[in-house]
Amino acid sequence: MGSDKDRLAAIQSLRAVAALMVVLHHARNPIPWLWNPLAHYEAFASGVDIFFVISGLIMYVAARDERWGEFIGKRVIRVVPMYWIATFALLAIEVARHLAPLDATQLSHLLRSLLFIPHESPDKPGQLYPLLAVGWTLNYEMFFYALFCIGIVLRRVVAVPTALILALVAAGALGDLHGPLARTYTSPLLLEFLCGLWLGVLYRRGHADRLPGWLLPAGLVGLLLVPTVSGEGLALAGRIVCGVAVVAGAIGLGARAPRYALLERLGDASYSVYLTHTVVALLLVQALWARIPLQGPLQLAGYLLTALGVSALVGLASYRGLERPLTRWLRRTWTERMARRKSASSGAAAESR
């Protein structure tokens, strides 16, 4: 049947597609000097929906048999160091730009951002953004990891997250909840993690072949058309359905999916691409294109293509030069420490007999 790496190769490529969609979403934000009919086109933001479904899938496929301590350690090492580095890089830029120390509100904003606590941004009232704005998705990720960890502790890695997520989303739909924590922890977006989890169950039980591969392109087309649907609730439901369809189609293709080495490498680096593109890549590209004497469609096309290319290059450099070696070192150090602690505990238990 082949290894998971071969059978889920399309998933790795989807990570790259999702990251580049988010880059396009932020690149097309209104800029005074840019002719931009895409300024109010929100479809590229649905790369996040693909990420969330993939996250639920991977947790079941790769982490369902882990002990809770092992699970927490791996997730923290995977997510936290690079996020903190990117956050402090942005903070340094902002402090240098304004040449002023942080006040109490900004310090609180920083602390809650680093701890993945949903809260209103002091700069954007009503918006639940951490200091590094793209980190809002990590607030959802970390919460889902917490729910999955409860399932590990209770030895019900599917039933427990399923029950908790359905209960939370139902509470959000039926209740009048407005606080930052309630808005995040009862959001329908949690259903994307849940659907990914159940896709993982289907995959592990050998039912992947029953998922038609055409769901992948159909879901992508749907995600690009969803913003044209009127009604926020209907649009969100469409995003969820189409995001699940994309990942389901990728699973259904399995080892039959075309392999693209560049997309797979970008999939490896997708977290770095996601974290760095607003802090480094887009700032560089905007500074460059503001000086190029082009107008109209050529200016827009050149700007967007350059934004994609520079974001990919910066993300790959960050992954190879920082994320991969740092993650490997932290995992090795943590694993060795856990092994020494386990050995010491075993020795103490033996002596006590």
Short mmCIF file of C-alpha atoms in Angstrom, two decimals:
data_model
loop_
_atom_site.label_atom_id
_atom_site.label_comp_id
_atom_site.label_asym_id
_atom_site.label_seq_id
_atom_site.Cartn_x
_atom_site.Cartn_y
_atom_site.Cartn_z
CA MET A 1 0.00 0.00 0.00
CA GLY A 2 3.00 2.33 0.37
CA SER A 3 4.10 4.56 3.21
CA ASP A 4 2.07 7.43 4.66
CA LYS A 5 4.56 9.81 3.05
CA ASP A 6 3.70 8.47 -0.40
CA ARG A 7 -0.01 8.07 0.23
CA LEU A 8 -0.33 11.56 1.72
CA ALA A 9 2.05 13.34 -0.66
CA ALA A 10 -0.80 15.48 -1.95
CA ILE A 11 -1.44 16.69 1.60
CA GLN A 12 2.10 18.06 1.80
CA SER A 13 1.60 19.88 -1.49
CA LEU A 14 -1.70 21.23 -0.16
CA ARG A 15 0.18 22.82 2.74
CA ALA A 16 2.14 24.83 0.17
CA VAL A 17 -1.01 25.78 -1.75
CA ALA A 18 -2.71 26.89 1.48
CA ALA A 19 0.30 28.98 2.56
CA LEU A 20 0.54 30.67 -0.84
CA MET A 21 -3.19 31.40 -0.79
CA VAL A 22 -2.71 33.22 2.52
CA VAL A 23 0.22 35.15 1.01
CA LEU A 24 -2.05 36.26 -1.85
CA HIS A 25 -4.76 37.21 0.64
CA HIS A 26 -2.44 39.59 2.46
CA ALA A 27 -0.70 40.81 -0.69
CA ARG A 28 -3.98 41.95 -2.24
CA ASN A 29 -4.82 44.18 0.75
CA PRO A 30 -5.45 47.78 -0.39
CA ILE A 31 -2.25 49.73 -1.14
CA PRO A 32 -2.53 53.40 -2.24
CA TRP A 33 -0.21 53.07 -5.24
CA LEU A 34 -1.55 49.70 -6.49
CA TRP A 35 -4.33 49.26 -9.07
CA ASN A 36 -6.13 46.46 -7.33
CA PRO A 37 -9.59 45.12 -8.26
CA LEU A 38 -8.87 42.21 -5.87
CA ALA A 39 -8.73 44.44 -2.80
CA HIS A 40 -12.09 43.20 -1.51
CA TYR A 41 -11.79 39.62 -2.76
CA GLU A 42 -11.55 37.43 0.35
CA ALA A 43 -11.32 33.97 -1.21
CA PHE A 44 -7.57 33.50 -0.73
CA ALA A 45 -8.09 33.64 3.05
CA SER A 46 -9.62 30.16 2.79
CA GLY A 47 -6.09 28.74 2.75
CA VAL A 48 -6.59 28.78 6.52
CA ASP A 49 -9.56 26.43 6.18
CA ILE A 50 -7.35 23.91 4.37
CA PHE A 51 -4.73 24.22 7.11
CA PHE A 52 -7.30 23.53 9.84
CA VAL A 53 -8.65 20.39 8.15
CA ILE A 54 -5.11 19.09 7.54
CA SER A 55 -4.26 19.71 11.19
CA GLY A 56 -7.13 17.51 12.35
CA LEU A 57 -6.11 14.81 9.88
CA ILE A 58 -2.43 14.79 10.91
CA MET A 59 -3.19 14.72 14.62
CA TYR A 60 -5.05 11.45 14.22
CA VAL A 61 -2.69 9.89 11.69
CA ALA A 62 0.54 10.81 13.48
CA ALA A 63 -0.25 11.49 17.15
CA ARG A 64 -3.13 9.28 18.25
CA ASP A 65 -0.84 6.76 20.00
CA GLU A 66 1.35 9.29 21.80
CA ARG A 67 1.35 9.71 25.57
CA TRP A 68 0.01 13.05 26.71
CA GLY A 69 3.40 14.36 27.85
CA GLU A 70 4.99 13.35 24.57
CA PHE A 71 2.13 14.96 22.65
CA ILE A 72 2.43 18.29 24.49
CA GLY A 73 6.21 18.36 24.11
CA LYS A 74 6.09 17.74 20.36
CA ARG A 75 3.36 20.29 19.72
CA VAL A 76 5.08 23.00 21.78
CA ILE A 77 8.39 22.40 20.00
CA ARG A 78 6.66 22.45 16.63
CA VAL A 79 4.65 25.63 17.13
CA VAL A 80 6.03 27.87 19.86
CA PRO A 81 9.72 28.67 19.11
CA MET A 82 9.20 29.90 15.54
CA TYR A 83 6.05 31.81 16.48
CA TRP A 84 7.83 33.57 19.33
CA ILE A 85 10.81 34.40 17.10
CA ALA A 86 8.53 35.89 14.43
CA THR A 87 6.55 37.80 17.07
CA PHE A 88 9.66 39.32 18.63
CA ALA A 89 11.02 40.18 15.17
CA LEU A 90 7.83 42.12 14.45
CA LEU A 91 7.99 43.73 17.89
CA ALA A 92 11.56 44.90 17.22
CA ILE A 93 10.46 46.43 13.91
CA GLU A 94 7.55 48.25 15.55
CA VAL A 95 9.67 49.56 18.45
CA ALA A 96 12.36 50.76 16.04
CA ARG A 97 9.74 52.42 13.85
CA HIS A 98 8.11 54.36 16.69
CA LEU A 99 11.24 54.80 18.87
CA ALA A 100 9.15 54.41 22.01
CA PRO A 101 9.04 51.81 24.81
CA LEU A 102 6.03 49.55 25.23
CA ASP A 103 3.25 50.77 27.50
CA ALA A 104 1.16 48.55 29.79
CA THR A 105 -1.47 47.87 27.11
CA GLN A 106 1.16 46.82 24.58
CA LEU A 107 2.92 44.60 27.12
CA SER A 108 -0.38 42.89 27.92
CA HIS A 109 -1.00 42.48 24.20
CA LEU A 110 2.45 40.88 23.78
CA LEU A 111 2.04 38.52 26.74
CA ARG A 112 -1.37 37.26 25.70
CA SER A 113 -0.12 36.86 22.13
CA LEU A 114 2.80 34.70 23.26
CA LEU A 115 0.50 32.55 25.44
CA PHE A 116 -2.09 32.01 22.67
CA ILE A 117 -4.84 33.75 24.63
CA PRO A 118 -7.50 35.19 22.29
CA HIS A 119 -8.01 38.91 22.90
CA GLU A 120 -8.92 42.10 21.13
CA SER A 121 -6.10 43.88 19.38
CA PRO A 122 -5.46 47.35 20.88
CA ASP A 123 -4.82 48.62 17.34
CA LYS A 124 -7.90 47.00 15.78
CA PRO A 125 -10.88 47.20 18.17
CA GLY A 126 -13.25 44.28 17.82
CA GLN A 127 -10.67 42.15 15.99
CA LEU A 128 -9.13 39.17 17.80
CA TYR A 129 -5.58 39.55 16.55
CA PRO A 130 -2.35 38.83 18.44
CA LEU A 131 0.70 41.02 17.91
CA LEU A 132 1.67 38.92 14.89
CA ALA A 133 -1.73 39.01 13.22
CA VAL A 134 -1.44 35.66 11.43
CA GLY A 135 -1.09 34.07 14.87
CA TRP A 136 -4.86 34.19 15.31
CA THR A 137 -5.00 30.78 13.63
CA LEU A 138 -2.54 29.38 16.17
CA ASN A 139 -4.98 30.26 18.95
CA TYR A 140 -7.37 27.80 17.31
CA GLU A 141 -4.61 25.26 16.71
CA MET A 142 -3.47 25.26 20.33
CA PHE A 143 -7.04 24.95 21.58
CA PHE A 144 -7.64 21.97 19.31
CA TYR A 145 -4.41 20.41 20.58
CA ALA A 146 -5.70 20.85 24.13
CA LEU A 147 -8.95 19.06 23.27
CA PHE A 148 -7.07 16.28 21.50
CA CYS A 149 -4.76 15.93 24.51
CA ILE A 150 -7.78 15.45 26.76
CA GLY A 151 -8.79 12.64 24.42
CA ILE A 152 -5.31 11.09 24.79
CA VAL A 153 -5.55 11.26 28.59
CA LEU A 154 -9.01 9.66 28.56
CA ARG A 155 -7.92 7.18 25.84
CA ARG A 156 -10.68 8.37 23.52
CA VAL A 157 -8.84 10.45 20.92
CA VAL A 158 -11.84 10.59 18.60
CA ALA A 159 -14.89 10.48 20.87
CA VAL A 160 -13.72 13.13 23.34
CA PRO A 161 -12.69 15.86 20.85
CA THR A 162 -15.81 15.11 18.82
CA ALA A 163 -18.14 15.53 21.78
CA LEU A 164 -16.35 18.63 23.08
CA ILE A 165 -16.22 20.42 19.73
CA LEU A 166 -19.86 19.68 18.90
CA ALA A 167 -20.93 20.88 22.35
CA LEU A 168 -18.86 24.07 22.11
CA VAL A 169 -20.05 24.95 18.61
CA ALA A 170 -23.66 24.27 19.64
CA ALA A 171 -23.22 26.54 22.67
CA GLY A 172 -21.87 29.26 20.42
CA ALA A 173 -24.79 28.89 18.00
CA LEU A 174 -27.46 28.83 20.70
CA GLY A 175 -25.96 31.26 23.20
CA ASP A 176 -25.32 34.99 23.09
CA LEU A 177 -21.54 34.84 23.52
CA HIS A 178 -19.38 37.86 22.80
CA GLY A 179 -16.11 37.62 24.74
CA PRO A 180 -12.83 36.86 22.93
CA LEU A 181 -12.49 33.42 24.55
CA ALA A 182 -16.10 32.47 23.86
CA ARG A 183 -15.94 33.71 20.26
CA THR A 184 -12.85 31.61 19.61
CA TYR A 185 -13.63 28.48 21.58
CA THR A 186 -17.19 28.13 20.24
CA SER A 187 -16.42 29.10 16.63
CA PRO A 188 -17.74 26.90 13.80
CA LEU A 189 -14.15 26.88 12.50
CA LEU A 190 -13.48 24.17 15.08
CA LEU A 191 -15.60 21.87 12.90
CA GLU A 192 -12.78 21.93 10.32
CA PHE A 193 -10.40 20.30 12.80
CA LEU A 194 -13.11 17.78 13.67
CA CYS A 195 -13.75 16.90 10.04
CA GLY A 196 -10.03 16.48 9.49
CA LEU A 197 -9.90 14.17 12.50
CA TRP A 198 -12.61 11.98 11.03
CA LEU A 199 -10.90 11.98 7.63
CA GLY A 200 -7.91 10.59 9.52
CA VAL A 201 -10.12 7.84 10.93
CA LEU A 202 -11.34 6.94 7.43
CA TYR A 203 -7.77 6.93 6.16
CA ARG A 204 -6.46 4.70 8.94
CA ARG A 205 -9.36 2.26 8.55
CA GLY A 206 -8.53 1.77 4.87
CA HIS A 207 -11.46 3.71 3.41
CA ALA A 208 -9.37 6.35 1.62
CA ASP A 209 -10.10 4.80 -1.80
CA ARG A 210 -13.77 5.59 -1.30
CA LEU A 211 -13.01 9.32 -1.36
CA PRO A 212 -13.12 10.54 -4.99
CA GLY A 213 -10.09 12.51 -6.12
CA TRP A 214 -12.24 15.01 -8.01
CA LEU A 215 -13.23 16.50 -4.66
CA LEU A 216 -9.83 18.24 -4.56
CA PRO A 217 -10.23 20.48 -7.64
CA ALA A 218 -13.95 20.87 -7.00
CA GLY A 219 -13.26 22.02 -3.44
CA LEU A 220 -10.60 24.49 -4.59
CA VAL A 221 -12.98 25.99 -7.15
CA GLY A 222 -15.63 26.18 -4.46
CA LEU A 223 -13.30 28.03 -2.10
CA LEU A 224 -12.58 30.60 -4.80
CA LEU A 225 -16.32 31.12 -5.40
CA VAL A 226 -17.60 31.05 -1.82
CA PRO A 227 -17.07 34.82 -1.22
CA THR A 228 -19.62 35.53 -3.96
CA VAL A 229 -22.29 33.80 -1.85
CA SER A 230 -24.37 36.29 0.10
CA GLY A 231 -24.76 35.77 3.82
CA GLU A 232 -21.91 35.37 6.29
CA GLY A 233 -23.22 32.15 7.83
CA LEU A 234 -23.80 30.53 4.44
CA ALA A 235 -20.35 31.60 3.24
CA LEU A 236 -18.70 30.13 6.33
CA ALA A 237 -20.57 26.86 5.87
CA GLY A 238 -19.44 26.79 2.25
CA ARG A 239 -15.82 27.36 3.27
CA ILE A 240 -15.98 24.49 5.74
CA VAL A 241 -17.54 22.10 3.23
CA CYS A 242 -15.13 23.05 0.45
CA GLY A 243 -12.08 22.92 2.73
CA VAL A 244 -13.03 19.41 3.82
CA ALA A 245 -13.63 18.42 0.19
CA VAL A 246 -10.15 19.59 -0.83
CA VAL A 247 -8.42 17.47 1.83
CA ALA A 248 -10.74 14.50 1.26
CA GLY A 249 -9.91 14.56 -2.45
CA ALA A 250 -6.18 14.66 -1.69
CA ILE A 251 -6.55 11.61 0.56
CA GLY A 252 -8.60 9.84 -2.09
CA LEU A 253 -5.90 10.38 -4.71
CA GLY A 254 -3.35 8.78 -2.40
CA ALA A 255 -0.19 7.60 -4.13
CA ARG A 256 -1.87 8.29 -7.50
CA ALA A 257 -1.57 12.04 -6.93
CA PRO A 258 0.95 13.85 -9.15
CA ARG A 259 4.18 14.62 -7.30
CA TYR A 260 5.64 18.12 -7.51
CA ALA A 261 8.98 18.40 -5.74
CA LEU A 262 8.82 22.19 -5.39
CA LEU A 263 5.34 22.10 -3.83
CA GLU A 264 6.40 19.36 -1.42
CA ARG A 265 9.47 21.37 -0.37
CA LEU A 266 7.27 24.42 0.09
CA GLY A 267 4.89 22.21 2.06
CA ASP A 268 7.75 21.38 4.42
CA ALA A 269 8.42 25.11 4.78
CA SER A 270 4.76 26.18 4.91
CA TYR A 271 4.88 27.16 8.60
CA SER A 272 7.88 29.42 7.97
CA VAL A 273 6.21 30.88 4.87
CA TYR A 274 3.10 31.57 6.92
CA LEU A 275 4.96 33.24 9.79
CA THR A 276 7.43 35.33 7.80
CA HIS A 277 5.52 36.59 4.80
CA THR A 278 3.92 39.60 6.53
CA VAL A 279 6.97 40.43 8.65
CA VAL A 280 9.63 40.25 5.94
CA ALA A 281 8.56 39.24 2.44
CA LEU A 282 5.64 41.57 1.76
CA LEU A 283 7.42 44.56 3.29
CA LEU A 284 10.36 44.00 0.93
CA VAL A 285 8.14 43.49 -2.11
CA GLN A 286 6.00 46.56 -1.40
CA ALA A 287 9.10 48.72 -0.95
CA LEU A 288 10.41 47.44 -4.30
CA TRP A 289 7.23 47.75 -6.36
CA ALA A 290 6.41 51.21 -5.06
CA ARG A 291 9.43 52.38 -7.10
CA ILE A 292 8.68 50.51 -10.33
CA PRO A 293 6.93 52.70 -12.94
CA LEU A 294 4.20 50.27 -13.96
CA GLN A 295 0.46 50.81 -13.80
CA GLY A 296 -2.71 48.78 -14.18
CA PRO A 297 -2.86 44.99 -14.69
CA LEU A 298 0.88 44.63 -15.34
CA GLN A 299 1.68 46.29 -12.04
CA LEU A 300 -0.78 44.06 -10.14
CA ALA A 301 0.37 40.83 -11.82
CA GLY A 302 4.05 41.66 -11.31
CA TYR A 303 3.49 42.63 -7.69
CA LEU A 304 1.51 39.49 -6.82
CA LEU A 305 3.94 37.14 -8.59
CA THR A 306 6.88 38.81 -6.87
CA ALA A 307 5.08 38.57 -3.53
CA LEU A 308 4.56 34.84 -4.03
CA GLY A 309 8.15 34.27 -5.13
CA VAL A 310 9.82 36.31 -2.39
CA SER A 311 7.53 34.86 0.30
CA ALA A 312 8.40 31.33 -0.87
CA LEU A 313 12.14 32.08 -0.91
CA VAL A 314 12.13 33.76 2.50
CA GLY A 315 10.05 30.91 3.93
CA LEU A 316 12.39 28.26 2.50
CA ALA A 317 15.43 30.12 3.83
CA SER A 318 13.80 30.43 7.25
CA TYR A 319 12.88 26.74 7.25
CA ARG A 320 16.29 25.45 6.22
CA GLY A 321 18.36 27.95 8.17
CA LEU A 322 16.31 28.24 11.36
CA GLU A 323 13.10 26.22 11.73
CA ARG A 324 14.42 22.77 10.76
CA PRO A 325 17.72 22.87 12.71
CA LEU A 326 16.09 24.51 15.73
CA THR A 327 13.22 22.02 15.80
CA ARG A 328 15.57 19.05 15.43
CA TRP A 329 17.84 20.31 18.22
CA LEU A 330 14.91 20.95 20.57
CA ARG A 331 13.37 17.53 19.86
CA ARG A 332 16.70 15.78 20.40
CA THR A 333 17.37 17.68 23.63
CA TRP A 334 13.85 17.09 24.92
CA THR A 335 13.92 13.38 23.99
CA GLU A 336 17.27 12.88 25.72
CA ARG A 337 16.03 14.65 28.84
CA MET A 338 12.89 12.53 28.94
CA ALA A 339 14.98 9.38 28.50
CA ARG A 340 17.28 10.38 31.39
CA ARG A 341 14.29 11.16 33.59
CA LYS A 342 12.68 7.82 32.75
CA SER A 343 15.95 6.01 33.43
CA ALA A 344 16.37 7.79 36.75
CA SER A 345 12.79 6.95 37.75
CA SER A 346 13.30 3.29 36.82
CA GLY A 347 16.53 3.16 38.83
CA ALA A 348 14.88 4.71 41.88
CA ALA A 349 11.98 2.25 41.62
CA ALA A 350 14.41 -0.67 41.41
CA GLU A 351 16.33 0.49 44.49
CA SER A 352 13.14 0.80 46.51
CA ARG A 353 12.22 -2.86 45.97
#
